[in-house]
Amino acid sequence: MSAVFGRLSLNTATIKKASLAEALELCRAAGLGHIGLWRDKVAEVGLEQAVEMVKASGLSVSSLCRGGFLTAADPAGAAAALADNQAAILEAKALGTTELIMVVGGLPAFSVAPGAVDGGTATAPAAGGRDLLAARANVAARLAELVPFALEHGVRLVIEPLHPMYAADRAVVSTLGQALDLAAPHPVEAVGVVVDTFHVWWDPALEAQIARAGREGRIASYQVCDFNLPIAADALLSRGFMGDGVIDFAPIGEWVAAAGYDGVVEVEIFNQEIWNAPPADVVETVKERWASLVEPSLSLGAVPVP
């Protein structure tokens, strides 16, 4: 594994059409040491088989995506969310990762299906459908319910703020500051946050909030991809290779490094053209863009060790 790619992890969402076996082999052959997994890839082969495949690959799992969808306003929806997140925690533990990415869910009447990767329709009941404040309160309450289980199994609930255009259907938490406020009541080993460039690049408070996340020990993951224009007809698919869109990665990387984060960095891209491309070509482009646009800024912003 090249030192340049030592921190690079490929999220399986980037090569969506590849099977778990293909994704593991592609990462291994490319000289990567890490892979980020989505639960759909694990479900395709079953958890026990997935665990064996990961062990055989020699790769470490940087994160499991995803838990969350905590905004349901009815008892049945709340119970279903609790059960699904407990199952996700157990999957993460079995796969050897401590990080479970949490997409908290949208407004109850409009939130997509928890398992939807590239689209979906509203599945939650209409109760409390447009009550944004109540939806956010539900997220806080259900995080509190999950924390003891997460602590028991050594898995961290990693809150991912999503771009505001997804507030209705995917995440009523839109800023890193909101995510940190949700995490604050809980131990750092139980609740963290992810800095995803696609979702937070626009935030005028981003530098200050990344610094805050570092002080509070909450940065559990750094994910990178670009924000493409024009926005796709399905806005979920507007991500791109680093360098293809509007994001300046250098300052964000420097802020993350200066905040003390020295962990694995995932490339997670939802883009139909990229999904349609040969996965091996995608991996090579990811490596090229990582080496030229992402990795240098992580070195520049690193805080010297006394």
PDB file of C-alpha atoms in Angstrom:
ATOM      1  CA  MET A   1       0.000   0.000   0.000  1.00  0.00           C
ATOM      2  CA  SER A   2       1.489   3.350  -1.085  1.00  0.00           C
ATOM      3  CA  ALA A   3       1.913   5.947   1.652  1.00  0.00           C
ATOM      4  CA  VAL A   4      -0.021   8.414  -0.512  1.00  0.00           C
ATOM      5  CA  PHE A   5      -3.069   6.160  -0.362  1.00  0.00           C
ATOM      6  CA  GLY A   6      -2.639   4.996   3.220  1.00  0.00           C
ATOM      7  CA  ARG A   7      -5.636   6.982   4.461  1.00  0.00           C
ATOM      8  CA  LEU A   8      -7.844   6.542   1.397  1.00  0.00           C
ATOM      9  CA  SER A   9     -11.011   4.457   1.639  1.00  0.00           C
ATOM     10  CA  LEU A  10     -13.391   3.746  -1.227  1.00  0.00           C
ATOM     11  CA  ASN A  11     -17.049   3.724  -0.232  1.00  0.00           C
ATOM     12  CA  THR A  12     -19.004   1.026  -2.050  1.00  0.00           C
ATOM     13  CA  ALA A  13     -21.634   3.593  -3.068  1.00  0.00           C
ATOM     14  CA  THR A  14     -19.049   4.973  -5.514  1.00  0.00           C
ATOM     15  CA  ILE A  15     -19.009   1.709  -7.464  1.00  0.00           C
ATOM     16  CA  LYS A  16     -22.639   0.833  -6.831  1.00  0.00           C
ATOM     17  CA  LYS A  17     -22.929  -1.852  -9.519  1.00  0.00           C
ATOM     18  CA  ALA A  18     -19.974  -3.855  -8.201  1.00  0.00           C
ATOM     19  CA  SER A  19     -20.706  -6.768  -5.908  1.00  0.00           C
ATOM     20  CA  LEU A  20     -19.120  -6.906  -2.479  1.00  0.00           C
ATOM     21  CA  ALA A  21     -16.570  -9.428  -3.744  1.00  0.00           C
ATOM     22  CA  GLU A  22     -15.703  -7.195  -6.707  1.00  0.00           C
ATOM     23  CA  ALA A  23     -15.440  -4.089  -4.534  1.00  0.00           C
ATOM     24  CA  LEU A  24     -13.114  -5.793  -2.066  1.00  0.00           C
ATOM     25  CA  GLU A  25     -10.882  -7.088  -4.850  1.00  0.00           C
ATOM     26  CA  LEU A  26     -10.784  -3.725  -6.623  1.00  0.00           C
ATOM     27  CA  CYS A  27      -9.681  -1.957  -3.443  1.00  0.00           C
ATOM     28  CA  ARG A  28      -7.088  -4.615  -2.668  1.00  0.00           C
ATOM     29  CA  ALA A  29      -5.690  -4.592  -6.203  1.00  0.00           C
ATOM     30  CA  ALA A  30      -5.544  -0.775  -6.163  1.00  0.00           C
ATOM     31  CA  GLY A  31      -3.344  -0.832  -3.087  1.00  0.00           C
ATOM     32  CA  LEU A  32      -5.943   0.560  -0.698  1.00  0.00           C
ATOM     33  CA  GLY A  33      -6.147  -0.567   2.898  1.00  0.00           C
ATOM     34  CA  HIS A  34      -9.720   0.467   3.637  1.00  0.00           C
ATOM     35  CA  ILE A  35     -13.261   0.186   2.336  1.00  0.00           C
ATOM     36  CA  GLY A  36     -16.501   1.875   3.398  1.00  0.00           C
ATOM     37  CA  LEU A  37     -19.501  -0.434   3.272  1.00  0.00           C
ATOM     38  CA  TRP A  38     -23.180   0.127   2.680  1.00  0.00           C
ATOM     39  CA  ARG A  39     -25.555  -2.297   4.341  1.00  0.00           C
ATOM     40  CA  ASP A  40     -27.126  -3.294   1.013  1.00  0.00           C
ATOM     41  CA  LYS A  41     -23.841  -4.883  -0.075  1.00  0.00           C
ATOM     42  CA  VAL A  42     -23.643  -6.773   3.207  1.00  0.00           C
ATOM     43  CA  ALA A  43     -27.260  -7.927   2.897  1.00  0.00           C
ATOM     44  CA  GLU A  44     -26.668  -9.290  -0.607  1.00  0.00           C
ATOM     45  CA  VAL A  45     -24.371 -12.010   0.732  1.00  0.00           C
ATOM     46  CA  GLY A  46     -25.488 -12.138   4.362  1.00  0.00           C
ATOM     47  CA  LEU A  47     -23.631 -10.773   7.369  1.00  0.00           C
ATOM     48  CA  GLU A  48     -21.704 -13.933   8.213  1.00  0.00           C
ATOM     49  CA  GLN A  49     -20.382 -14.310   4.662  1.00  0.00           C
ATOM     50  CA  ALA A  50     -19.603 -10.599   4.426  1.00  0.00           C
ATOM     51  CA  VAL A  51     -17.524 -10.777   7.597  1.00  0.00           C
ATOM     52  CA  GLU A  52     -15.513 -13.680   6.188  1.00  0.00           C
ATOM     53  CA  MET A  53     -15.003 -11.894   2.864  1.00  0.00           C
ATOM     54  CA  VAL A  54     -13.739  -8.739   4.569  1.00  0.00           C
ATOM     55  CA  LYS A  55     -11.340 -10.739   6.731  1.00  0.00           C
ATOM     56  CA  ALA A  56     -10.002 -12.591   3.711  1.00  0.00           C
ATOM     57  CA  SER A  57      -9.453  -9.332   1.805  1.00  0.00           C
ATOM     58  CA  GLY A  58      -7.149  -7.875   4.428  1.00  0.00           C
ATOM     59  CA  LEU A  59      -9.008  -4.553   4.224  1.00  0.00           C
ATOM     60  CA  SER A  60     -10.316  -2.635   7.205  1.00  0.00           C
ATOM     61  CA  VAL A  61     -13.874  -1.303   7.161  1.00  0.00           C
ATOM     62  CA  SER A  62     -13.735   2.458   7.688  1.00  0.00           C
ATOM     63  CA  SER A  63     -17.476   2.815   8.271  1.00  0.00           C
ATOM     64  CA  LEU A  64     -20.847   1.156   7.785  1.00  0.00           C
ATOM     65  CA  CYS A  65     -23.623   3.136   6.163  1.00  0.00           C
ATOM     66  CA  ARG A  66     -26.212   3.583   7.283  1.00  0.00           C
ATOM     67  CA  GLY A  67     -28.293   3.868  10.406  1.00  0.00           C
ATOM     68  CA  GLY A  68     -30.634   6.673  11.331  1.00  0.00           C
ATOM     69  CA  PHE A  69     -34.120   7.621  10.067  1.00  0.00           C
ATOM     70  CA  LEU A  70     -35.180   8.615  13.557  1.00  0.00           C
ATOM     71  CA  THR A  71     -37.943  11.139  12.826  1.00  0.00           C
ATOM     72  CA  ALA A  72     -41.086   8.972  12.722  1.00  0.00           C
ATOM     73  CA  ALA A  73     -43.868  10.507  14.790  1.00  0.00           C
ATOM     74  CA  ASP A  74     -45.803   7.296  15.574  1.00  0.00           C
ATOM     75  CA  PRO A  75     -44.894   4.550  18.081  1.00  0.00           C
ATOM     76  CA  ALA A  76     -44.622   1.840  15.425  1.00  0.00           C
ATOM     77  CA  GLY A  77     -42.235   3.926  13.332  1.00  0.00           C
ATOM     78  CA  ALA A  78     -40.138   4.767  16.379  1.00  0.00           C
ATOM     79  CA  ALA A  79     -39.936   1.099  17.395  1.00  0.00           C
ATOM     80  CA  ALA A  80     -38.974   0.052  13.861  1.00  0.00           C
ATOM     81  CA  ALA A  81     -36.201   2.651  13.775  1.00  0.00           C
ATOM     82  CA  LEU A  82     -34.844   1.488  17.128  1.00  0.00           C
ATOM     83  CA  ALA A  83     -34.784  -2.144  15.992  1.00  0.00           C
ATOM     84  CA  ASP A  84     -33.140  -1.338  12.654  1.00  0.00           C
ATOM     85  CA  ASN A  85     -30.440   0.777  14.260  1.00  0.00           C
ATOM     86  CA  GLN A  86     -29.689  -1.864  16.856  1.00  0.00           C
ATOM     87  CA  ALA A  87     -29.283  -4.348  14.000  1.00  0.00           C
ATOM     88  CA  ALA A  88     -26.962  -1.913  12.205  1.00  0.00           C
ATOM     89  CA  ILE A  89     -24.844  -1.518  15.348  1.00  0.00           C
ATOM     90  CA  LEU A  90     -24.429  -5.283  15.561  1.00  0.00           C
ATOM     91  CA  GLU A  91     -23.514  -5.441  11.861  1.00  0.00           C
ATOM     92  CA  ALA A  92     -20.884  -2.728  12.300  1.00  0.00           C
ATOM     93  CA  LYS A  93     -19.354  -4.564  15.246  1.00  0.00           C
ATOM     94  CA  ALA A  94     -19.263  -7.851  13.346  1.00  0.00           C
ATOM     95  CA  LEU A  95     -17.601  -6.179  10.346  1.00  0.00           C
ATOM     96  CA  GLY A  96     -14.904  -4.685  12.545  1.00  0.00           C
ATOM     97  CA  THR A  97     -15.756  -1.002  12.304  1.00  0.00           C
ATOM     98  CA  THR A  98     -16.524   1.326  15.171  1.00  0.00           C
ATOM     99  CA  GLU A  99     -18.282   3.895  12.956  1.00  0.00           C
ATOM    100  CA  LEU A 100     -21.972   3.690  11.970  1.00  0.00           C
ATOM    101  CA  ILE A 101     -22.961   6.594   9.722  1.00  0.00           C
ATOM    102  CA  MET A 102     -26.348   8.041  10.711  1.00  0.00           C
ATOM    103  CA  VAL A 103     -28.610   9.812   8.207  1.00  0.00           C
ATOM    104  CA  VAL A 104     -31.191  11.105  10.642  1.00  0.00           C
ATOM    105  CA  GLY A 105     -34.270  11.146   8.383  1.00  0.00           C
ATOM    106  CA  GLY A 106     -36.509  13.775   6.869  1.00  0.00           C
ATOM    107  CA  LEU A 107     -39.942  15.079   7.719  1.00  0.00           C
ATOM    108  CA  PRO A 108     -42.117  12.102   8.728  1.00  0.00           C
ATOM    109  CA  ALA A 109     -44.525  12.440   5.806  1.00  0.00           C
ATOM    110  CA  PHE A 110     -41.773  12.806   3.208  1.00  0.00           C
ATOM    111  CA  SER A 111     -38.808  10.755   4.443  1.00  0.00           C
ATOM    112  CA  VAL A 112     -37.486   8.184   1.990  1.00  0.00           C
ATOM    113  CA  ALA A 113     -37.245   4.510   2.815  1.00  0.00           C
ATOM    114  CA  PRO A 114     -34.327   3.886   5.211  1.00  0.00           C
ATOM    115  CA  GLY A 115     -32.738   1.426   2.782  1.00  0.00           C
ATOM    116  CA  ALA A 116     -32.959   3.657  -0.290  1.00  0.00           C
ATOM    117  CA  VAL A 117     -29.521   4.404  -1.748  1.00  0.00           C
ATOM    118  CA  ASP A 118     -30.440   6.207  -4.951  1.00  0.00           C
ATOM    119  CA  GLY A 119     -33.919   7.552  -4.511  1.00  0.00           C
ATOM    120  CA  GLY A 120     -37.094   6.293  -2.909  1.00  0.00           C
ATOM    121  CA  THR A 121     -40.518   7.410  -1.897  1.00  0.00           C
ATOM    122  CA  ALA A 122     -42.076   8.500   1.337  1.00  0.00           C
ATOM    123  CA  THR A 123     -42.835   5.528   3.556  1.00  0.00           C
ATOM    124  CA  ALA A 124     -43.356   7.014   6.998  1.00  0.00           C
ATOM    125  CA  PRO A 125     -46.892   7.704   8.260  1.00  0.00           C
ATOM    126  CA  ALA A 126     -48.274  11.216   7.909  1.00  0.00           C
ATOM    127  CA  ALA A 127     -48.463  11.862  11.666  1.00  0.00           C
ATOM    128  CA  GLY A 128     -46.408  14.978  12.414  1.00  0.00           C
ATOM    129  CA  GLY A 129     -45.694  15.151   8.712  1.00  0.00           C
ATOM    130  CA  ARG A 130     -44.507  18.758   8.339  1.00  0.00           C
ATOM    131  CA  ASP A 131     -43.437  19.504  11.917  1.00  0.00           C
ATOM    132  CA  LEU A 132     -39.724  20.209  11.464  1.00  0.00           C
ATOM    133  CA  LEU A 133     -39.048  21.108  15.093  1.00  0.00           C
ATOM    134  CA  ALA A 134     -40.745  17.949  16.334  1.00  0.00           C
ATOM    135  CA  ALA A 135     -38.804  15.863  13.823  1.00  0.00           C
ATOM    136  CA  ARG A 136     -35.522  17.247  15.143  1.00  0.00           C
ATOM    137  CA  ALA A 137     -36.681  16.612  18.716  1.00  0.00           C
ATOM    138  CA  ASN A 138     -37.414  13.003  17.749  1.00  0.00           C
ATOM    139  CA  VAL A 139     -33.865  12.630  16.464  1.00  0.00           C
ATOM    140  CA  ALA A 140     -32.448  13.813  19.792  1.00  0.00           C
ATOM    141  CA  ALA A 141     -34.726  11.548  21.800  1.00  0.00           C
ATOM    142  CA  ARG A 142     -33.965   8.460  19.746  1.00  0.00           C
ATOM    143  CA  LEU A 143     -30.245   9.053  19.787  1.00  0.00           C
ATOM    144  CA  ALA A 144     -30.492   9.033  23.569  1.00  0.00           C
ATOM    145  CA  GLU A 145     -32.311   5.693  23.401  1.00  0.00           C
ATOM    146  CA  LEU A 146     -29.628   4.187  21.160  1.00  0.00           C
ATOM    147  CA  VAL A 147     -26.537   5.438  22.985  1.00  0.00           C
ATOM    148  CA  PRO A 148     -26.473   2.770  25.740  1.00  0.00           C
ATOM    149  CA  PHE A 149     -26.715  -0.003  23.129  1.00  0.00           C
ATOM    150  CA  ALA A 150     -23.997   1.599  21.020  1.00  0.00           C
ATOM    151  CA  LEU A 151     -21.701   1.951  24.036  1.00  0.00           C
ATOM    152  CA  GLU A 152     -22.315  -1.654  25.031  1.00  0.00           C
ATOM    153  CA  HIS A 153     -21.114  -2.837  21.632  1.00  0.00           C
ATOM    154  CA  GLY A 154     -18.299  -0.348  21.056  1.00  0.00           C
ATOM    155  CA  VAL A 155     -19.859   1.339  18.038  1.00  0.00           C
ATOM    156  CA  ARG A 156     -20.118   5.096  17.545  1.00  0.00           C
ATOM    157  CA  LEU A 157     -23.236   6.719  16.085  1.00  0.00           C
ATOM    158  CA  VAL A 158     -21.826   9.156  13.517  1.00  0.00           C
ATOM    159  CA  ILE A 159     -24.290  11.932  12.647  1.00  0.00           C
ATOM    160  CA  GLU A 160     -24.075  13.116   9.055  1.00  0.00           C
ATOM    161  CA  PRO A 161     -25.499  16.571   8.327  1.00  0.00           C
ATOM    162  CA  LEU A 162     -26.882  16.659   4.794  1.00  0.00           C
ATOM    163  CA  HIS A 163     -27.147  19.583   2.396  1.00  0.00           C
ATOM    164  CA  PRO A 164     -30.340  21.595   3.101  1.00  0.00           C
ATOM    165  CA  MET A 165     -31.934  20.462  -0.176  1.00  0.00           C
ATOM    166  CA  TYR A 166     -32.375  17.071   1.507  1.00  0.00           C
ATOM    167  CA  ALA A 167     -34.019  18.392   4.680  1.00  0.00           C
ATOM    168  CA  ALA A 168     -37.510  17.240   3.708  1.00  0.00           C
ATOM    169  CA  ASP A 169     -36.752  13.703   2.608  1.00  0.00           C
ATOM    170  CA  ARG A 170     -33.437  12.605   4.156  1.00  0.00           C
ATOM    171  CA  ALA A 171     -32.041  14.713   6.983  1.00  0.00           C
ATOM    172  CA  VAL A 172     -33.549  17.440   9.122  1.00  0.00           C
ATOM    173  CA  VAL A 173     -29.977  18.094  10.318  1.00  0.00           C
ATOM    174  CA  SER A 174     -28.259  20.323   7.750  1.00  0.00           C
ATOM    175  CA  THR A 175     -25.181  21.829   9.404  1.00  0.00           C
ATOM    176  CA  LEU A 176     -22.183  20.538  11.278  1.00  0.00           C
ATOM    177  CA  GLY A 177     -23.168  22.809  14.147  1.00  0.00           C
ATOM    178  CA  GLN A 178     -26.566  21.127  14.440  1.00  0.00           C
ATOM    179  CA  ALA A 179     -24.915  17.715  14.402  1.00  0.00           C
ATOM    180  CA  LEU A 180     -22.492  18.747  17.139  1.00  0.00           C
ATOM    181  CA  ASP A 181     -25.345  20.068  19.270  1.00  0.00           C
ATOM    182  CA  LEU A 182     -27.063  16.684  18.981  1.00  0.00           C
ATOM    183  CA  ALA A 183     -23.847  14.885  19.907  1.00  0.00           C
ATOM    184  CA  ALA A 184     -22.992  17.149  22.856  1.00  0.00           C
ATOM    185  CA  PRO A 185     -25.021  15.380  25.592  1.00  0.00           C
ATOM    186  CA  HIS A 186     -23.352  12.039  24.897  1.00  0.00           C
ATOM    187  CA  PRO A 187     -19.888  10.523  25.388  1.00  0.00           C
ATOM    188  CA  VAL A 188     -17.494  11.077  22.472  1.00  0.00           C
ATOM    189  CA  GLU A 189     -17.072   7.325  22.068  1.00  0.00           C
ATOM    190  CA  ALA A 190     -20.837   6.994  21.565  1.00  0.00           C
ATOM    191  CA  VAL A 191     -21.722   9.867  19.208  1.00  0.00           C
ATOM    192  CA  GLY A 192     -19.571  11.605  16.619  1.00  0.00           C
ATOM    193  CA  VAL A 193     -20.000  13.524  13.380  1.00  0.00           C
ATOM    194  CA  VAL A 194     -18.902  13.146   9.783  1.00  0.00           C
ATOM    195  CA  VAL A 195     -17.603  16.030   7.691  1.00  0.00           C
ATOM    196  CA  ASP A 196     -18.807  15.329   4.131  1.00  0.00           C
ATOM    197  CA  THR A 197     -17.614  17.959   1.664  1.00  0.00           C
ATOM    198  CA  PHE A 198     -20.647  17.567  -0.603  1.00  0.00           C
ATOM    199  CA  HIS A 199     -23.015  18.432   2.213  1.00  0.00           C
ATOM    200  CA  VAL A 200     -21.178  21.134   4.153  1.00  0.00           C
ATOM    201  CA  TRP A 201     -18.880  23.005   1.741  1.00  0.00           C
ATOM    202  CA  TRP A 202     -21.337  25.940   1.505  1.00  0.00           C
ATOM    203  CA  ASP A 203     -21.643  26.592   5.270  1.00  0.00           C
ATOM    204  CA  PRO A 204     -20.207  30.033   6.250  1.00  0.00           C
ATOM    205  CA  ALA A 205     -19.563  28.656   9.748  1.00  0.00           C
ATOM    206  CA  LEU A 206     -17.752  25.556   8.509  1.00  0.00           C
ATOM    207  CA  GLU A 207     -14.224  26.481   9.598  1.00  0.00           C
ATOM    208  CA  ALA A 208     -15.377  27.353  13.114  1.00  0.00           C
ATOM    209  CA  GLN A 209     -17.535  24.250  13.410  1.00  0.00           C
ATOM    210  CA  ILE A 210     -14.762  21.926  12.216  1.00  0.00           C
ATOM    211  CA  ALA A 211     -12.487  23.498  14.816  1.00  0.00           C
ATOM    212  CA  ARG A 212     -15.204  22.985  17.431  1.00  0.00           C
ATOM    213  CA  ALA A 213     -15.624  19.361  16.374  1.00  0.00           C
ATOM    214  CA  GLY A 214     -11.891  18.870  16.845  1.00  0.00           C
ATOM    215  CA  ARG A 215     -11.879  20.456  20.299  1.00  0.00           C
ATOM    216  CA  GLU A 216     -14.791  18.276  21.337  1.00  0.00           C
ATOM    217  CA  GLY A 217     -13.250  15.110  19.903  1.00  0.00           C
ATOM    218  CA  ARG A 218     -16.244  14.454  17.660  1.00  0.00           C
ATOM    219  CA  ILE A 219     -14.799  14.023  14.136  1.00  0.00           C
ATOM    220  CA  ALA A 220     -15.356  10.355  13.392  1.00  0.00           C
ATOM    221  CA  SER A 221     -15.102  10.490   9.598  1.00  0.00           C
ATOM    222  CA  TYR A 222     -14.105  12.752   6.725  1.00  0.00           C
ATOM    223  CA  GLN A 223     -15.818  12.028   3.394  1.00  0.00           C
ATOM    224  CA  VAL A 224     -14.958  13.701   0.113  1.00  0.00           C
ATOM    225  CA  CYS A 225     -16.525  14.169  -3.292  1.00  0.00           C
ATOM    226  CA  ASP A 226     -17.451  17.193  -5.399  1.00  0.00           C
ATOM    227  CA  PHE A 227     -20.682  19.165  -5.815  1.00  0.00           C
ATOM    228  CA  ASN A 228     -21.505  19.154  -9.518  1.00  0.00           C
ATOM    229  CA  LEU A 229     -23.389  21.712 -11.582  1.00  0.00           C
ATOM    230  CA  PRO A 230     -25.919  21.656 -13.054  1.00  0.00           C
ATOM    231  CA  ILE A 231     -27.740  19.807 -10.285  1.00  0.00           C
ATOM    232  CA  ALA A 232     -29.022  16.483 -11.597  1.00  0.00           C
ATOM    233  CA  ALA A 233     -32.727  15.821 -12.105  1.00  0.00           C
ATOM    234  CA  ASP A 234     -32.379  13.514  -9.108  1.00  0.00           C
ATOM    235  CA  ALA A 235     -30.484  15.807  -6.768  1.00  0.00           C
ATOM    236  CA  LEU A 236     -29.048  12.817  -4.937  1.00  0.00           C
ATOM    237  CA  LEU A 237     -26.898  12.099  -7.995  1.00  0.00           C
ATOM    238  CA  SER A 238     -25.168  15.490  -8.174  1.00  0.00           C
ATOM    239  CA  ARG A 239     -21.933  14.275  -6.602  1.00  0.00           C
ATOM    240  CA  GLY A 240     -18.804  13.987  -8.698  1.00  0.00           C
ATOM    241  CA  PHE A 241     -15.125  13.160  -8.706  1.00  0.00           C
ATOM    242  CA  MET A 242     -13.059  15.671  -6.777  1.00  0.00           C
ATOM    243  CA  GLY A 243     -12.167  18.444  -9.220  1.00  0.00           C
ATOM    244  CA  ASP A 244     -15.267  18.066 -11.402  1.00  0.00           C
ATOM    245  CA  GLY A 245     -17.449  20.483  -9.445  1.00  0.00           C
ATOM    246  CA  VAL A 246     -17.382  23.647  -7.352  1.00  0.00           C
ATOM    247  CA  ILE A 247     -15.670  22.604  -4.093  1.00  0.00           C
ATOM    248  CA  ASP A 248     -12.259  23.925  -3.085  1.00  0.00           C
ATOM    249  CA  PHE A 249     -10.883  20.960  -1.143  1.00  0.00           C
ATOM    250  CA  ALA A 250      -7.683  22.580   0.103  1.00  0.00           C
ATOM    251  CA  PRO A 251      -9.098  24.759   2.892  1.00  0.00           C
ATOM    252  CA  ILE A 252     -11.557  22.130   4.105  1.00  0.00           C
ATOM    253  CA  GLY A 253      -8.825  19.513   4.263  1.00  0.00           C
ATOM    254  CA  GLU A 254      -6.546  21.898   6.115  1.00  0.00           C
ATOM    255  CA  TRP A 255      -9.303  22.706   8.632  1.00  0.00           C
ATOM    256  CA  VAL A 256      -9.995  19.007   9.222  1.00  0.00           C
ATOM    257  CA  ALA A 257      -6.301  18.265   9.693  1.00  0.00           C
ATOM    258  CA  ALA A 258      -5.797  21.278  11.964  1.00  0.00           C
ATOM    259  CA  ALA A 259      -8.730  20.014  14.068  1.00  0.00           C
ATOM    260  CA  GLY A 260      -6.666  16.910  14.775  1.00  0.00           C
ATOM    261  CA  TYR A 261      -8.357  14.390  12.526  1.00  0.00           C
ATOM    262  CA  ASP A 262      -5.793  11.930  11.211  1.00  0.00           C
ATOM    263  CA  GLY A 263      -8.070   9.016  10.393  1.00  0.00           C
ATOM    264  CA  VAL A 264      -9.302   7.364   7.214  1.00  0.00           C
ATOM    265  CA  VAL A 265     -10.898   9.509   4.491  1.00  0.00           C
ATOM    266  CA  GLU A 266     -13.690   8.021   2.390  1.00  0.00           C
ATOM    267  CA  VAL A 267     -14.608   8.859  -1.191  1.00  0.00           C
ATOM    268  CA  GLU A 268     -18.370   8.438  -1.533  1.00  0.00           C
ATOM    269  CA  ILE A 269     -19.964   9.444  -4.852  1.00  0.00           C
ATOM    270  CA  PHE A 270     -23.547   9.080  -6.095  1.00  0.00           C
ATOM    271  CA  ASN A 271     -23.484   9.741  -9.836  1.00  0.00           C
ATOM    272  CA  GLN A 272     -25.177   7.738 -12.559  1.00  0.00           C
ATOM    273  CA  GLU A 273     -22.401   8.220 -15.124  1.00  0.00           C
ATOM    274  CA  ILE A 274     -19.805   7.097 -12.616  1.00  0.00           C
ATOM    275  CA  TRP A 275     -21.939   4.098 -11.669  1.00  0.00           C
ATOM    276  CA  ASN A 276     -22.177   3.169 -15.356  1.00  0.00           C
ATOM    277  CA  ALA A 277     -18.399   3.384 -15.876  1.00  0.00           C
ATOM    278  CA  PRO A 278     -16.085   0.370 -15.432  1.00  0.00           C
ATOM    279  CA  PRO A 279     -15.440   0.161 -11.671  1.00  0.00           C
ATOM    280  CA  ALA A 280     -11.695  -0.287 -12.151  1.00  0.00           C
ATOM    281  CA  ASP A 281     -11.550   2.980 -14.096  1.00  0.00           C
ATOM    282  CA  VAL A 282     -13.498   4.712 -11.336  1.00  0.00           C
ATOM    283  CA  VAL A 283     -11.034   3.512  -8.708  1.00  0.00           C
ATOM    284  CA  GLU A 284      -8.079   4.804 -10.721  1.00  0.00           C
ATOM    285  CA  THR A 285      -9.706   8.221 -11.145  1.00  0.00           C
ATOM    286  CA  VAL A 286     -10.453   8.342  -7.417  1.00  0.00           C
ATOM    287  CA  LYS A 287      -6.782   7.637  -6.665  1.00  0.00           C
ATOM    288  CA  GLU A 288      -5.585  10.295  -9.100  1.00  0.00           C
ATOM    289  CA  ARG A 289      -7.899  12.985  -7.711  1.00  0.00           C
ATOM    290  CA  TRP A 290      -7.105  12.001  -4.140  1.00  0.00           C
ATOM    291  CA  ALA A 291      -3.374  12.342  -4.726  1.00  0.00           C
ATOM    292  CA  SER A 292      -3.656  15.727  -6.438  1.00  0.00           C
ATOM    293  CA  LEU A 293      -6.551  17.444  -4.644  1.00  0.00           C
ATOM    294  CA  VAL A 294      -7.160  15.899  -1.220  1.00  0.00           C
ATOM    295  CA  GLU A 295      -4.091  14.305   0.330  1.00  0.00           C
ATOM    296  CA  PRO A 296      -1.816  17.386   0.036  1.00  0.00           C
ATOM    297  CA  SER A 297      -4.212  19.566   2.040  1.00  0.00           C
ATOM    298  CA  LEU A 298      -4.363  16.998   4.847  1.00  0.00           C
ATOM    299  CA  SER A 299      -0.605  17.203   5.173  1.00  0.00           C
ATOM    300  CA  LEU A 300      -0.537  21.021   5.031  1.00  0.00           C
ATOM    301  CA  GLY A 301      -3.115  21.437   7.752  1.00  0.00           C
ATOM    302  CA  ALA A 302      -1.731  18.814  10.112  1.00  0.00           C
ATOM    303  CA  VAL A 303      -0.824  20.056  13.562  1.00  0.00           C
ATOM    304  CA  PRO A 304       2.836  19.245  14.397  1.00  0.00           C
ATOM    305  CA  VAL A 305       3.275  16.762  17.226  1.00  0.00           C
ATOM    306  CA  PRO A 306       5.176  18.375  20.154  1.00  0.00           C
TER     307      PRO A 306
END
